[in-house]
CSV table of C-alpha atoms in Angstrom, one decimal:
chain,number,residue,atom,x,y,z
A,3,UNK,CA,-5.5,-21.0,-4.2
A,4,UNK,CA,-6.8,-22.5,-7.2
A,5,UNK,CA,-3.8,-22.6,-9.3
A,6,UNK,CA,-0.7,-21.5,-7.7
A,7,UNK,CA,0.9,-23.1,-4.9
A,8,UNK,CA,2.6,-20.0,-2.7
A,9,UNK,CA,3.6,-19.9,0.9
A,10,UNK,CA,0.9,-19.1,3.8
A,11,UNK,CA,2.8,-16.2,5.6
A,12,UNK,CA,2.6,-16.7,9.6
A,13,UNK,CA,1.6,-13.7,10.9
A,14,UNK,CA,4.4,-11.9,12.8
A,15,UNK,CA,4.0,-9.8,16.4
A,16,UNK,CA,3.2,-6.1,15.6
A,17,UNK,CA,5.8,-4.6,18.0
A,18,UNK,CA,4.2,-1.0,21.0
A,19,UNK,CA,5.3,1.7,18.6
A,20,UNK,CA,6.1,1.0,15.0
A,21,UNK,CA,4.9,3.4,12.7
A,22,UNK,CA,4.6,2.0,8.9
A,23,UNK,CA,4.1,5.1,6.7
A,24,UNK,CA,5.1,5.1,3.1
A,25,UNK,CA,7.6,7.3,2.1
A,26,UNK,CA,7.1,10.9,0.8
A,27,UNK,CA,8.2,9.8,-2.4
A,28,UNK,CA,5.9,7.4,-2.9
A,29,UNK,CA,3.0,9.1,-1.6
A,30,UNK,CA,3.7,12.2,-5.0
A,31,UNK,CA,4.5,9.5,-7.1
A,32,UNK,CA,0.7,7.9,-6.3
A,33,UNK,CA,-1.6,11.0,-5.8
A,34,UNK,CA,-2.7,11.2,-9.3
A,35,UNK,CA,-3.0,7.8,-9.6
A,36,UNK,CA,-7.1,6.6,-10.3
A,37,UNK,CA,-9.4,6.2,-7.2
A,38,UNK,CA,-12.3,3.5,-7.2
A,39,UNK,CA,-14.5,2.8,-9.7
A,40,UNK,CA,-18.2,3.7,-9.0
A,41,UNK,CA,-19.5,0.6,-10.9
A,42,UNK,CA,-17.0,-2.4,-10.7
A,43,UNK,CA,-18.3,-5.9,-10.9
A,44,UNK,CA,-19.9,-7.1,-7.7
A,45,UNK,CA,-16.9,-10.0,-8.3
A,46,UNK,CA,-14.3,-6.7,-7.9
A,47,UNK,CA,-12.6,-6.0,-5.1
A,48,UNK,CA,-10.7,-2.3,-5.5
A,49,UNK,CA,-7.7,-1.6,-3.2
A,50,UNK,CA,-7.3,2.4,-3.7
A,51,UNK,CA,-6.2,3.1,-0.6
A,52,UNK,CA,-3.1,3.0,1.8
A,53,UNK,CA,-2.9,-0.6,3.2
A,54,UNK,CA,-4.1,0.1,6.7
A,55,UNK,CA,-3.9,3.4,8.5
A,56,UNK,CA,-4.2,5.9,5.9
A,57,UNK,CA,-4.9,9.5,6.1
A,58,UNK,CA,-8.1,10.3,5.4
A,59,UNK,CA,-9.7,6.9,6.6
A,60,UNK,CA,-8.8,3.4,8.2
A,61,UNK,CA,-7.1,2.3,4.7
A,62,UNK,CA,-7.6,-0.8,3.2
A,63,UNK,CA,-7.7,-3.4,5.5
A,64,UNK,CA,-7.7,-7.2,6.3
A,65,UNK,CA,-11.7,-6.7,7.4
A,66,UNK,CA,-12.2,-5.0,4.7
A,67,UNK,CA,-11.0,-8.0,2.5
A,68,UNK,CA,-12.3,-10.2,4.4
A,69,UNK,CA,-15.5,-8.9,4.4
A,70,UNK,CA,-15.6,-8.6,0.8
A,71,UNK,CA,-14.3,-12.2,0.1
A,72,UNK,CA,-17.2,-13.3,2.7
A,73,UNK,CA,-19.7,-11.7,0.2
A,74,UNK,CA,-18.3,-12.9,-3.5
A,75,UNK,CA,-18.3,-16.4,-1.6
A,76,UNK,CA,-16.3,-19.4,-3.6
A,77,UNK,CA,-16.0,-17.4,-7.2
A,78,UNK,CA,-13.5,-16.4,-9.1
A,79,UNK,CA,-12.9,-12.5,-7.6
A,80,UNK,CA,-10.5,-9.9,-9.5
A,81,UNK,CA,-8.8,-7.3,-7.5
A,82,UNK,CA,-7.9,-4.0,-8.7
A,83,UNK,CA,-4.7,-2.2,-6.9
A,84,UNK,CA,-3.4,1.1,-7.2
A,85,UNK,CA,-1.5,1.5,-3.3
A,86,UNK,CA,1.6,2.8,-2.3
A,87,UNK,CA,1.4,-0.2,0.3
A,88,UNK,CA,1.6,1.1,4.0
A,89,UNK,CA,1.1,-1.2,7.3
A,90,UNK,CA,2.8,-5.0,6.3
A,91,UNK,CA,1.2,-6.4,9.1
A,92,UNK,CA,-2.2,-6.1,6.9
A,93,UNK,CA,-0.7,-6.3,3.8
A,94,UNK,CA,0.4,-10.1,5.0
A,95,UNK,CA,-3.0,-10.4,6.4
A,96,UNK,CA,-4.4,-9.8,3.4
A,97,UNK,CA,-2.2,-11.7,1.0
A,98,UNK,CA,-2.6,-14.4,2.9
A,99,UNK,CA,-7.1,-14.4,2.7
A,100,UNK,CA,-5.8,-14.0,-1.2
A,101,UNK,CA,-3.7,-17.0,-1.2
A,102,UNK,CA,-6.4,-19.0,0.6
A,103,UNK,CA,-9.4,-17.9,-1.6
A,104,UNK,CA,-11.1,-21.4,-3.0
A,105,UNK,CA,-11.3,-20.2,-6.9
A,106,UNK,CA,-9.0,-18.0,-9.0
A,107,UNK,CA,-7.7,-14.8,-8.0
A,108,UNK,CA,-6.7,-12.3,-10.9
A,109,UNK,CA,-4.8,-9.0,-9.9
A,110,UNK,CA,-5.1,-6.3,-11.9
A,111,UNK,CA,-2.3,-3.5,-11.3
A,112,UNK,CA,-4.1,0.1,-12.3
A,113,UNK,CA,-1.2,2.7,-11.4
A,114,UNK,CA,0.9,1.3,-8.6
A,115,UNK,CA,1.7,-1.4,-6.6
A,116,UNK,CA,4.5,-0.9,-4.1
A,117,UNK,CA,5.7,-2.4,-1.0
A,118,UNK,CA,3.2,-3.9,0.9
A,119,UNK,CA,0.8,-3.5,-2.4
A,120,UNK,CA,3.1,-5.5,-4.2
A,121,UNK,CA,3.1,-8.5,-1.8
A,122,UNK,CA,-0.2,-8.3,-2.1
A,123,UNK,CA,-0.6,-8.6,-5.3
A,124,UNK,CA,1.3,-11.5,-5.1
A,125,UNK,CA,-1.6,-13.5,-4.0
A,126,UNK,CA,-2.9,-13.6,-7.7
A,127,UNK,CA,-3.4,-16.6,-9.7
A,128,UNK,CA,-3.1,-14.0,-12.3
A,129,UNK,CA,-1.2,-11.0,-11.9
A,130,UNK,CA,-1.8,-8.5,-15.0
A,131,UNK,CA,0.0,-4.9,-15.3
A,132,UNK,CA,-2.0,-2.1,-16.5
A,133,UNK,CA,-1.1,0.2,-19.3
A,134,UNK,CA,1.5,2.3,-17.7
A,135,UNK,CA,1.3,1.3,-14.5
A,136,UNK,CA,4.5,0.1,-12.1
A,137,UNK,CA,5.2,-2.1,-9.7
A,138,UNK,CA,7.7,-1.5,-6.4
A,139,UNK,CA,9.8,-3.3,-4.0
A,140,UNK,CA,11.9,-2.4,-1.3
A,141,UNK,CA,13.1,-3.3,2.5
A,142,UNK,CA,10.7,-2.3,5.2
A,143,UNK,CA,10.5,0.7,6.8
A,144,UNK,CA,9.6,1.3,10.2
A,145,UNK,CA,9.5,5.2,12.3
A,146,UNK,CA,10.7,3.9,15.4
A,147,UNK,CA,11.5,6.0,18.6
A,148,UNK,CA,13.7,4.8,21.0
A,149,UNK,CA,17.0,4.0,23.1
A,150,UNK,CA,19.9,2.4,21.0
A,151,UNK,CA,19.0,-1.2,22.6
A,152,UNK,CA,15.7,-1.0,21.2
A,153,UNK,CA,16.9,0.4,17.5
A,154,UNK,CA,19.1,-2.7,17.3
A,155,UNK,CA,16.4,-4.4,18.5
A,156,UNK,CA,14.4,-3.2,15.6
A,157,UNK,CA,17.0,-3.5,12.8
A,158,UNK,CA,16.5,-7.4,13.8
A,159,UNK,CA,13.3,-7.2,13.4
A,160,UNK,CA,12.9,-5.6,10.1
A,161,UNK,CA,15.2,-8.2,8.8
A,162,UNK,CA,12.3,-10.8,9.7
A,163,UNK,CA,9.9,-8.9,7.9
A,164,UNK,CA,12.3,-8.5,5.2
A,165,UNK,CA,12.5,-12.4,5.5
A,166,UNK,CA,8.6,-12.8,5.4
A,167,UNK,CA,8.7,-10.8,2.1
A,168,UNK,CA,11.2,-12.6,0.4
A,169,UNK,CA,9.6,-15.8,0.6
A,170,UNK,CA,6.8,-14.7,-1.0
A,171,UNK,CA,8.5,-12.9,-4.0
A,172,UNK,CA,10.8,-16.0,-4.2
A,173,UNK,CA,7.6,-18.2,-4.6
A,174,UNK,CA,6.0,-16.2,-7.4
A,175,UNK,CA,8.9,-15.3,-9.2
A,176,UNK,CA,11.5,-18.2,-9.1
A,177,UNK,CA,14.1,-15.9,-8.6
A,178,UNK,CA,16.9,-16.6,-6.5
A,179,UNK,CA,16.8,-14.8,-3.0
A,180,UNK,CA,20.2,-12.8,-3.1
A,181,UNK,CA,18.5,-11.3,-6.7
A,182,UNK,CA,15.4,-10.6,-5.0
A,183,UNK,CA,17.1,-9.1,-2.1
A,184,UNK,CA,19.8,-6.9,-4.2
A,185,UNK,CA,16.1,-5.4,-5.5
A,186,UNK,CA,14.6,-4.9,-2.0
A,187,UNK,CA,18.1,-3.2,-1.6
A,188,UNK,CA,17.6,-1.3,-4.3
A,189,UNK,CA,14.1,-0.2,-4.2
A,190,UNK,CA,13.4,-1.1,-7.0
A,191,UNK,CA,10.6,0.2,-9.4
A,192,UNK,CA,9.5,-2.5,-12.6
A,193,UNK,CA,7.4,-0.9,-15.4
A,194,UNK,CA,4.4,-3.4,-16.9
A,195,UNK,CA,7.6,-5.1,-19.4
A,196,UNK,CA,10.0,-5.2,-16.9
A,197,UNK,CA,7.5,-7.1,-14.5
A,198,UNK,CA,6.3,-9.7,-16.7
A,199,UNK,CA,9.8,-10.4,-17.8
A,200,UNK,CA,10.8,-10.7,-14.5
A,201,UNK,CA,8.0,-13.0,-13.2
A,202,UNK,CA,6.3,-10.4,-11.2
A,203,UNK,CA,3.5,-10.8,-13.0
A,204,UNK,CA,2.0,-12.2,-16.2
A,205,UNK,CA,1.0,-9.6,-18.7
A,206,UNK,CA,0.6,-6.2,-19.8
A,207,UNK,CA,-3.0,-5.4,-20.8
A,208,UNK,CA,-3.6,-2.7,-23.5
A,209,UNK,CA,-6.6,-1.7,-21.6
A,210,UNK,CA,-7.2,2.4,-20.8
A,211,UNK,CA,-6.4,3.8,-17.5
A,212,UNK,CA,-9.5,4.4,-15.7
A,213,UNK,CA,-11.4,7.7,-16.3
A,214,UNK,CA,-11.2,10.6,-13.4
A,215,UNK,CA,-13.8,10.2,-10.9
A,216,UNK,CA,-15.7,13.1,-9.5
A,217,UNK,CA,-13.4,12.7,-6.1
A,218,UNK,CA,-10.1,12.7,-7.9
A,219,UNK,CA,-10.0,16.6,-7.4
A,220,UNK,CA,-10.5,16.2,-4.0
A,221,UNK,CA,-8.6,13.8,-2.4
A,222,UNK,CA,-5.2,15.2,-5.1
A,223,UNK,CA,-5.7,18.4,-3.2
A,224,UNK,CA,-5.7,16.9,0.1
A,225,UNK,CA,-3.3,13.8,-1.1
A,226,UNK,CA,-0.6,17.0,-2.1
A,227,UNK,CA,-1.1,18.7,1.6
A,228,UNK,CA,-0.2,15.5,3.1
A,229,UNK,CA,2.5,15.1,0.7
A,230,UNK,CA,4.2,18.8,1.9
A,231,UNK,CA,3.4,17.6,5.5
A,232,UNK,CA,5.3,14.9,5.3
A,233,UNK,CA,8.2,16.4,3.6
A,234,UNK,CA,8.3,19.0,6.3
A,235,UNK,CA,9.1,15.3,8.6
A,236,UNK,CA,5.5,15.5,10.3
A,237,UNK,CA,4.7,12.1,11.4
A,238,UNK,CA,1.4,10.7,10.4
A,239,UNK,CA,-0.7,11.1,13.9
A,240,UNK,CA,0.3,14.8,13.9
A,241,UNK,CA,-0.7,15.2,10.1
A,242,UNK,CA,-4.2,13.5,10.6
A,243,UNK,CA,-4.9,16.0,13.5
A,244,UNK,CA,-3.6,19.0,11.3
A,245,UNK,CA,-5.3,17.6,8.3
A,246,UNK,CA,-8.8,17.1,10.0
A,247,UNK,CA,-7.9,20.9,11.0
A,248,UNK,CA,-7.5,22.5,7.8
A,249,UNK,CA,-10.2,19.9,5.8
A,250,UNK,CA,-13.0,20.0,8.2
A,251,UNK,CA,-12.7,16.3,7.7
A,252,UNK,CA,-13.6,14.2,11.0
A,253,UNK,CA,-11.0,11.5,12.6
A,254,UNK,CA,-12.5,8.4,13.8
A,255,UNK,CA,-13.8,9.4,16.7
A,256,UNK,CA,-15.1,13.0,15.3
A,257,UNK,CA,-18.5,13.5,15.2
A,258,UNK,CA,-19.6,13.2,11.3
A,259,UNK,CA,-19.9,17.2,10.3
A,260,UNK,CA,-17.4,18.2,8.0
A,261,UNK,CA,-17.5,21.3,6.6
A,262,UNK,CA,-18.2,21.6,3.4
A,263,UNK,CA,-15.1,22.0,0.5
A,264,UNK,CA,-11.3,22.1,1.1
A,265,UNK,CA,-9.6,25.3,2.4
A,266,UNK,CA,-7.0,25.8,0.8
A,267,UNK,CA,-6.1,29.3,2.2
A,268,UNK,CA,-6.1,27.4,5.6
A,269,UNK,CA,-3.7,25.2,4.8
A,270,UNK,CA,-0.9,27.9,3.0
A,271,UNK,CA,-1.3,29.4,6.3
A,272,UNK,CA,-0.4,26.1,8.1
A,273,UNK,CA,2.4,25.3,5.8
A,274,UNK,CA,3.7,28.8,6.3
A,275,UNK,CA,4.0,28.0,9.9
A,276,UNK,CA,5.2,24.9,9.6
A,277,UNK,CA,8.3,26.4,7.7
A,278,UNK,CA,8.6,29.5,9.6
């Protein structure tokens, strides 16, 4: 990075059958939160999305930023984040394209940052807090299924990621680690003040929340449906399938014909079942 000296993250082993999903929680308190501009700066690179593996597309990826770091070239790049964080294997990923970018990175949190999001935002040279916006950080979470050797197994593991994590918040922050982890143990959420004050990030700008975009509608209807599913304790594979049911909305390997609008009397009818 250009001014900041913060660890490179090596990249850890996914483990067959981890499932990173954020938590029901998070997912209400970030469904009203603003989606992507129509006309950022060409130097703007929005994160909007799940990290990785989201819902209703592929989430925000380490291509993606990649991809879009590839394009800007060596300039000075701002990103925008408003994530409830998701898969940490990308979140590191992309920290770590951050935290190697040649000129200076400024983060801009516009609603939320949490978990992976937050690690992410990390990366910044400058981290800036948005008017009313909030930043969260927790242990990782994992939906695991298996025989008692392999939960143990997996409590071990988290503890690495855990790890991984800690380094990097120690590194921004300058925080001593048993503060930082009494946090992650708390899962804990820092408004703008408490952020800055706290060495998560820099400043809070005065600056507007972005105006609603002619999506938001949308995608807080179908953000809410996901919401209930998961409350019901429908694990994300199952919800995309019932989702793309009820939306019309195709899956990766659906042909592209949705149909048009969002059904909401299909989906009472599926919650209905789901509780029945």
């Amino acid at each position: 990075m250009s001014l900041r000296e913060l660890p490179k993250i090596s990249a850890l082993e996914r483990p067959d059958g981890y499932e990173w999903d954020p938590s029901p929680d998070l997912l209400e308190k970030w469904s009203a939160g603003p989606v992507a501009a129509e006309a950022d700066d060409p130097s703007t690179i929005s994160i909007y999305e799940q990290i990785g593996g989201g819902i209703w597309s592929e989430g925000f990826t380490a291509k993606r930023m990649g991809g879009a770091l590839r394009a800007i070239g060596p300039k000075a790049v701002t990103v925008k984040i408003n994530s409830v964080g998701g898969d940490v294997f990308e979140g590191l990923a992309i920290y770590n394209l951050l935290a190697e970018h040649p000129a200076k990175v400024t983060v801009k949190i516009m609603g939320i940052a949490a978990s992976a999001a937050s690690f992410i935002a990390m990366a910044g040279d400058e981290i800036v807090m948005g008017l009313g916006s909030m930043m969260m950080i927790h242990n990782a979470q994992a939906g695991v299924i298996d025989n008692r050797h392999g939960l143990r197994l997996v409590a071990d593991y988290l503890e690495t990621v855990d790890g991984a994590m800690t380094d990097i918040y120690e590194a921004r922050t300058g925080l001593a680690r048993k503060s930082i982890a009494k946090m992650m143990d708390d899962e804990t959420y820092l408004s703008g003040r408490e952020a800055v004050e706290k060495h998560f990030a820099d400043m809070v700008s005065n600056d507007p929340p972005p105006p609603s975009s002619s999506a938001r509608a949308e995608r807080s209807a179908r953000a809410s449906l996901d919401l209930l599913l998961a409350k019901q304790g429908v694990p994300r594979a199952e919800r995309r399938r019932l989702l793309r049911e009820v939306t019309g909305t195709p899956g990766a390997a659906d042909p592209a014909t949705p149909r048009a609008g969002f059904d909401m009397a299909a989906a009472a009818r599926l919650l209905a079942t789901l509780k029945s």
